[in-house]
mmCIF file of C-alpha atoms in Angstrom:
data_model
loop_
_atom_site.group_PDB
_atom_site.id
_atom_site.type_symbol
_atom_site.label_atom_id
_atom_site.label_comp_id
_atom_site.label_asym_id
_atom_site.label_seq_id
_atom_site.Cartn_x
_atom_site.Cartn_y
_atom_site.Cartn_z
ATOM 1 C CA MET A 1 -69.005 12.051 -34.180
ATOM 2 C CA MET A 2 -65.789 10.033 -34.342
ATOM 3 C CA LYS A 3 -65.643 6.882 -36.413
ATOM 4 C CA ILE A 4 -65.112 3.363 -35.066
ATOM 5 C CA PRO A 5 -62.583 0.838 -36.488
ATOM 6 C CA VAL A 6 -64.666 -2.175 -37.553
ATOM 7 C CA LEU A 7 -63.432 -5.486 -38.967
ATOM 8 C CA GLU A 8 -66.601 -7.556 -39.083
ATOM 9 C CA ILE A 9 -70.362 -7.155 -38.817
ATOM 10 C CA PHE A 10 -72.296 -10.418 -38.894
ATOM 11 C CA GLY A 11 -75.263 -12.392 -37.608
ATOM 12 C CA PRO A 12 -77.781 -13.159 -36.465
ATOM 13 C CA THR A 13 -76.098 -16.004 -34.642
ATOM 14 C CA ILE A 14 -75.864 -17.216 -31.071
ATOM 15 C CA GLN A 15 -73.569 -15.857 -28.416
ATOM 16 C CA GLY A 16 -71.214 -18.740 -27.728
ATOM 17 C CA GLU A 17 -69.628 -17.582 -24.484
ATOM 18 C CA GLY A 18 -70.223 -16.245 -21.003
ATOM 19 C CA ALA A 19 -73.385 -15.192 -19.222
ATOM 20 C CA VAL A 20 -75.442 -14.712 -22.381
ATOM 21 C CA ILE A 21 -74.440 -18.032 -23.959
ATOM 22 C CA GLY A 22 -77.100 -19.158 -26.405
ATOM 23 C CA ARG A 23 -78.547 -15.659 -26.843
ATOM 24 C CA LYS A 24 -79.534 -14.644 -30.371
ATOM 25 C CA THR A 25 -77.290 -11.714 -31.248
ATOM 26 C CA MET A 26 -75.553 -9.694 -33.930
ATOM 27 C CA PHE A 27 -71.788 -9.152 -33.743
ATOM 28 C CA VAL A 28 -69.748 -6.033 -34.357
ATOM 29 C CA ARG A 29 -66.038 -6.865 -34.190
ATOM 30 C CA THR A 30 -63.672 -3.969 -33.661
ATOM 31 C CA ALA A 31 -59.985 -3.855 -34.552
ATOM 32 C CA GLY A 32 -57.088 -3.660 -32.128
ATOM 33 C CA CYS A 33 -55.992 -5.434 -28.966
ATOM 34 C CA ASP A 34 -53.532 -4.858 -26.130
ATOM 35 C CA SER A 35 -52.974 -8.605 -25.664
ATOM 36 C CA SER A 36 -51.450 -11.225 -27.949
ATOM 37 C CA CYS A 37 -52.684 -14.466 -26.434
ATOM 38 C CA ALA A 38 -50.982 -17.637 -27.609
ATOM 39 C CA TRP A 39 -54.330 -19.333 -28.290
ATOM 40 C CA CYS A 40 -56.238 -16.322 -29.617
ATOM 41 C CA ASP A 41 -58.875 -17.325 -32.168
ATOM 42 C CA SER A 42 -59.140 -13.754 -33.493
ATOM 43 C CA LYS A 43 -55.511 -12.860 -34.141
ATOM 44 C CA PHE A 44 -56.554 -11.050 -37.291
ATOM 45 C CA THR A 45 -57.872 -8.248 -35.049
ATOM 46 C CA TRP A 46 -54.346 -7.329 -33.945
ATOM 47 C CA ASP A 47 -51.657 -9.113 -35.989
ATOM 48 C CA GLY A 48 -52.002 -6.957 -39.103
ATOM 49 C CA THR A 49 -53.149 -9.734 -41.446
ATOM 50 C CA MET A 50 -56.485 -7.974 -42.031
ATOM 51 C CA LYS A 51 -55.463 -4.353 -41.596
ATOM 52 C CA ASP A 52 -56.695 -3.570 -45.111
ATOM 53 C CA GLU A 53 -60.167 -4.821 -44.105
ATOM 54 C CA ILE A 54 -60.617 -2.283 -41.303
ATOM 55 C CA GLU A 55 -63.395 0.209 -41.992
ATOM 56 C CA MET A 56 -63.806 3.454 -40.084
ATOM 57 C CA LEU A 57 -67.565 3.710 -39.602
ATOM 58 C CA LEU A 58 -69.980 6.084 -37.923
ATOM 59 C CA PRO A 59 -72.444 4.550 -35.416
ATOM 60 C CA GLU A 60 -75.346 5.218 -37.796
ATOM 61 C CA THR A 61 -73.531 3.399 -40.588
ATOM 62 C CA ILE A 62 -72.891 0.368 -38.368
ATOM 63 C CA TYR A 63 -76.559 0.271 -37.384
ATOM 64 C CA GLU A 64 -77.596 0.508 -41.054
ATOM 65 C CA ARG A 65 -75.274 -2.397 -41.882
ATOM 66 C CA LEU A 66 -76.773 -4.477 -39.085
ATOM 67 C CA GLN A 67 -80.278 -3.802 -40.344
ATOM 68 C CA SER A 68 -79.315 -4.523 -43.950
ATOM 69 C CA ILE A 69 -77.962 -7.925 -42.909
ATOM 70 C CA ALA A 70 -80.866 -8.847 -40.608
ATOM 71 C CA PRO A 71 -83.743 -6.372 -40.913
ATOM 72 C CA ASN A 72 -85.688 -6.328 -37.624
ATOM 73 C CA GLN A 73 -84.363 -9.819 -36.813
ATOM 74 C CA PHE A 74 -82.438 -8.890 -33.658
ATOM 75 C CA ASN A 75 -82.675 -6.918 -30.421
ATOM 76 C CA HIS A 76 -79.212 -7.739 -29.078
ATOM 77 C CA VAL A 77 -75.743 -6.741 -30.288
ATOM 78 C CA THR A 78 -72.405 -8.047 -29.043
ATOM 79 C CA ILE A 79 -69.397 -5.753 -29.398
ATOM 80 C CA SER A 80 -66.343 -7.965 -29.768
ATOM 81 C CA GLY A 81 -62.680 -7.734 -30.649
ATOM 82 C CA GLY A 82 -59.749 -7.691 -30.090
ATOM 83 C CA ASN A 83 -60.386 -5.492 -27.134
ATOM 84 C CA PRO A 84 -63.178 -2.967 -27.745
ATOM 85 C CA ALA A 85 -62.332 -1.238 -24.453
ATOM 86 C CA LEU A 86 -59.370 0.371 -26.230
ATOM 87 C CA ILE A 87 -61.814 2.500 -28.226
ATOM 88 C CA LYS A 88 -62.733 5.765 -26.518
ATOM 89 C CA ASN A 89 -65.619 6.743 -28.762
ATOM 90 C CA LEU A 90 -68.058 3.834 -28.573
ATOM 91 C CA ALA A 91 -70.515 5.800 -26.427
ATOM 92 C CA GLY A 92 -72.452 7.058 -29.430
ATOM 93 C CA PHE A 93 -72.927 3.577 -30.831
ATOM 94 C CA VAL A 94 -74.047 2.120 -27.493
ATOM 95 C CA SER A 95 -76.468 5.026 -27.021
ATOM 96 C CA LEU A 96 -77.858 4.597 -30.547
ATOM 97 C CA LEU A 97 -78.518 0.895 -29.970
ATOM 98 C CA HIS A 98 -80.287 1.619 -26.688
ATOM 99 C CA ASP A 99 -82.412 4.271 -28.405
ATOM 100 C CA LYS A 100 -83.496 1.537 -30.837
ATOM 101 C CA GLY A 101 -84.455 -0.795 -27.977
ATOM 102 C CA ILE A 102 -81.428 -3.046 -28.465
ATOM 103 C CA GLU A 103 -79.395 -4.566 -25.612
ATOM 104 C CA VAL A 104 -75.608 -4.470 -25.807
ATOM 105 C CA ALA A 105 -73.059 -7.031 -24.621
ATOM 106 C CA LEU A 106 -69.305 -6.571 -24.431
ATOM 107 C CA GLU A 107 -66.313 -8.754 -23.643
ATOM 108 C CA THR A 108 -63.034 -7.196 -22.573
ATOM 109 C CA GLN A 109 -59.846 -8.253 -20.807
ATOM 110 C CA GLY A 110 -60.256 -5.778 -17.968
ATOM 111 C CA THR A 111 -57.104 -3.871 -18.885
ATOM 112 C CA LYS A 112 -58.796 -0.590 -19.842
ATOM 113 C CA PHE A 113 -61.789 1.389 -18.645
ATOM 114 C CA GLN A 114 -63.920 3.724 -20.726
ATOM 115 C CA SER A 115 -66.886 5.613 -19.296
ATOM 116 C CA TRP A 116 -69.260 4.147 -21.912
ATOM 117 C CA MET A 117 -68.657 0.682 -20.431
ATOM 118 C CA THR A 118 -71.008 1.592 -17.556
ATOM 119 C CA GLU A 119 -73.859 1.617 -20.110
ATOM 120 C CA ILE A 120 -73.282 -1.963 -21.315
ATOM 121 C CA ASP A 121 -76.116 -4.364 -20.451
ATOM 122 C CA GLN A 122 -74.002 -7.530 -20.147
ATOM 123 C CA LEU A 123 -70.311 -6.887 -19.589
ATOM 124 C CA THR A 124 -67.953 -9.864 -19.488
ATOM 125 C CA ILE A 125 -64.458 -9.340 -18.099
ATOM 126 C CA SER A 126 -62.095 -12.105 -19.156
ATOM 127 C CA PRO A 127 -58.689 -11.834 -17.462
ATOM 128 C CA LYS A 128 -56.069 -13.838 -19.303
ATOM 129 C CA PRO A 129 -54.746 -17.026 -17.630
ATOM 130 C CA PRO A 130 -51.148 -18.309 -17.754
ATOM 131 C CA SER A 131 -51.669 -20.367 -20.925
ATOM 132 C CA SER A 132 -52.277 -17.138 -22.840
ATOM 133 C CA THR A 133 -48.639 -16.119 -22.118
ATOM 134 C CA MET A 134 -50.015 -12.776 -20.915
ATOM 135 C CA THR A 135 -49.397 -11.499 -17.385
ATOM 136 C CA HIS A 136 -52.496 -9.824 -16.055
ATOM 137 C CA ASP A 137 -52.124 -6.589 -14.064
ATOM 138 C CA LEU A 138 -54.439 -7.336 -11.163
ATOM 139 C CA ASP A 139 -54.219 -3.807 -9.783
ATOM 140 C CA GLN A 140 -55.505 -2.502 -13.102
ATOM 141 C CA LEU A 141 -58.225 -5.156 -13.104
ATOM 142 C CA ASP A 142 -59.241 -3.971 -9.620
ATOM 143 C CA ALA A 143 -59.403 -0.397 -10.888
ATOM 144 C CA VAL A 144 -61.592 -1.323 -13.859
ATOM 145 C CA ILE A 145 -64.017 -3.385 -11.762
ATOM 146 C CA ARG A 146 -64.346 -0.551 -9.208
ATOM 147 C CA GLU A 147 -65.647 1.712 -11.972
ATOM 148 C CA LEU A 148 -68.391 -0.691 -13.065
ATOM 149 C CA ASN A 149 -71.821 -1.698 -11.797
ATOM 150 C CA SER A 150 -71.137 -5.224 -10.562
ATOM 151 C CA ASP A 151 -74.770 -6.240 -11.229
ATOM 152 C CA LYS A 152 -74.036 -6.039 -14.969
ATOM 153 C CA VAL A 153 -70.549 -7.590 -14.793
ATOM 154 C CA THR A 154 -69.522 -11.231 -14.972
ATOM 155 C CA LEU A 155 -66.071 -12.787 -14.979
ATOM 156 C CA LYS A 156 -64.941 -15.467 -17.410
ATOM 157 C CA VAL A 157 -61.660 -17.390 -17.422
ATOM 158 C CA VAL A 158 -60.679 -19.694 -20.259
ATOM 159 C CA ILE A 159 -59.234 -22.975 -18.967
ATOM 160 C CA PHE A 160 -56.638 -25.011 -20.847
ATOM 161 C CA ASN A 161 -54.656 -26.586 -18.010
ATOM 162 C CA ASP A 162 -54.175 -26.807 -14.245
ATOM 163 C CA ASP A 163 -52.330 -23.476 -14.066
ATOM 164 C CA ASP A 164 -55.316 -21.782 -15.693
ATOM 165 C CA TYR A 165 -57.655 -23.463 -13.238
ATOM 166 C CA HIS A 166 -55.601 -22.234 -10.265
ATOM 167 C CA PHE A 167 -55.649 -18.755 -11.819
ATOM 168 C CA SER A 168 -59.451 -18.909 -12.066
ATOM 169 C CA LYS A 169 -59.671 -19.863 -8.385
ATOM 170 C CA MET A 170 -57.520 -16.880 -7.464
ATOM 171 C CA ILE A 171 -59.743 -14.555 -9.520
ATOM 172 C CA HIS A 172 -62.877 -16.067 -7.963
ATOM 173 C CA LYS A 173 -61.534 -15.490 -4.449
ATOM 174 C CA ARG A 174 -60.514 -11.934 -5.344
ATOM 175 C CA TYR A 175 -64.003 -11.033 -6.597
ATOM 176 C CA PRO A 176 -66.427 -13.377 -4.791
ATOM 177 C CA HIS A 177 -69.362 -10.998 -5.363
ATOM 178 C CA ILE A 178 -69.128 -11.318 -9.178
ATOM 179 C CA LYS A 179 -70.498 -14.327 -11.050
ATOM 180 C CA MET A 180 -67.708 -16.494 -12.425
ATOM 181 C CA TYR A 181 -67.812 -18.502 -15.643
ATOM 182 C CA LEU A 182 -65.194 -21.118 -16.483
ATOM 183 C CA GLN A 183 -64.927 -21.789 -20.203
ATOM 184 C CA VAL A 184 -63.070 -24.732 -21.630
ATOM 185 C CA GLY A 185 -60.379 -23.646 -24.081
ATOM 186 C CA ASN A 186 -60.192 -24.572 -27.750
ATOM 187 C CA PRO A 187 -56.683 -25.896 -28.519
ATOM 188 C CA TYR A 188 -57.654 -26.953 -32.044
ATOM 189 C CA LEU A 189 -57.434 -23.811 -34.150
ATOM 190 C CA ASP A 190 -56.178 -25.794 -37.134
ATOM 191 C CA ASP A 191 -59.173 -26.562 -39.355
ATOM 192 C CA THR A 192 -57.629 -29.896 -40.351
ATOM 193 C CA VAL A 193 -58.263 -31.393 -36.890
ATOM 194 C CA GLU A 194 -60.712 -34.281 -37.112
ATOM 195 C CA ASP A 195 -63.588 -34.867 -34.655
ATOM 196 C CA HIS A 196 -63.336 -31.299 -33.399
ATOM 197 C CA THR A 197 -66.630 -31.353 -31.521
ATOM 198 C CA SER A 198 -65.989 -34.654 -29.744
ATOM 199 C CA ARG A 199 -62.491 -33.526 -28.751
ATOM 200 C CA LEU A 200 -63.828 -30.276 -27.308
ATOM 201 C CA LEU A 201 -66.561 -32.121 -25.424
ATOM 202 C CA SER A 202 -63.915 -34.374 -23.903
ATOM 203 C CA HIS A 203 -62.036 -31.313 -22.603
ATOM 204 C CA TYR A 204 -65.318 -29.890 -21.320
ATOM 205 C CA GLU A 205 -66.039 -33.081 -19.395
ATOM 206 C CA THR A 206 -62.527 -33.009 -17.917
ATOM 207 C CA LEU A 207 -63.099 -29.466 -16.670
ATOM 208 C CA ILE A 208 -66.453 -30.433 -15.164
ATOM 209 C CA ASP A 209 -64.816 -33.377 -13.394
ATOM 210 C CA LYS A 210 -62.188 -31.022 -11.956
ATOM 211 C CA VAL A 211 -64.721 -28.544 -10.582
ATOM 212 C CA MET A 212 -67.246 -30.998 -9.113
ATOM 213 C CA PRO A 213 -65.242 -32.042 -6.014
ATOM 214 C CA ASP A 214 -63.795 -28.556 -5.428
ATOM 215 C CA SER A 215 -65.592 -26.971 -2.475
ATOM 216 C CA GLU A 216 -64.075 -23.575 -3.277
ATOM 217 C CA MET A 217 -65.859 -23.482 -6.643
ATOM 218 C CA ASN A 218 -69.416 -24.318 -5.604
ATOM 219 C CA ASP A 219 -71.060 -21.341 -7.296
ATOM 220 C CA VAL A 220 -69.227 -21.132 -10.628
ATOM 221 C CA TYR A 221 -70.718 -21.780 -14.066
ATOM 222 C CA ILE A 222 -68.907 -24.213 -16.375
ATOM 223 C CA THR A 223 -69.538 -23.630 -20.056
ATOM 224 C CA PRO A 224 -68.300 -24.802 -23.433
ATOM 225 C CA GLN A 225 -67.464 -22.403 -26.250
ATOM 226 C CA LEU A 226 -70.803 -23.172 -27.821
ATOM 227 C CA HIS A 227 -70.220 -21.875 -31.332
ATOM 228 C CA THR A 228 -67.099 -24.032 -31.755
ATOM 229 C CA LEU A 229 -69.113 -27.136 -30.906
ATOM 230 C CA LEU A 230 -71.518 -26.220 -33.694
ATOM 231 C CA TRP A 231 -69.300 -24.664 -36.344
ATOM 232 C CA SER A 232 -65.695 -25.479 -35.363
ATOM 233 C CA ASN A 233 -63.423 -22.507 -36.240
ATOM 234 C CA LYS A 234 -65.631 -21.033 -38.968
ATOM 235 C CA LYS A 235 -65.588 -17.237 -39.079
ATOM 236 C CA GLY A 236 -68.672 -15.065 -39.252
ATOM 237 C CA VAL A 237 -70.902 -17.196 -37.016
#
């Protein structure tokens, strides 16, 4: 069985984003990404600064690591990145977790499809808005979504400004049958910023105020990035 490029294994913690926000989970962070978002809070997965930390691990080894960190203290694993959808051989790991009675969540940009993604229990697709400086290929996004079971898929757009909000409205109109989550962005990646939580809550309130009178966004979910409210930009939580 082929090995998987892993940068981090940590938890248990809470899932801070998307449809499973607040869920107790373990994290497996893979290396590599096909985006380079301006506000990425995990640049180390793709910018080369932690390339020496990448471990090539078999699924069984990853599971053993998870259990050694939190023996029998979890039944949910989040596969994160980077973009885990770049990795062709995650099927064995997903299957192993399911055999152990463990649910699996995944977040991806929607730029790549792998057949194992159809086995994910909670799959978040997060197309990148204008503030990311990435230009999303909507035809490719259409192709990825067509391959997936929409009952297990949710959409999430990170909002930093009005352009991002308009982008989220376009995505919502394009896929009205898929639940949409709007997540306030974190512009404060510098750990020296004071009052991080209160600043983020202010942005969250601004986003809520924008959505409330908008009749085209009556069925969206508006969420904070929960772990940043609790732990700021700390890694490994």
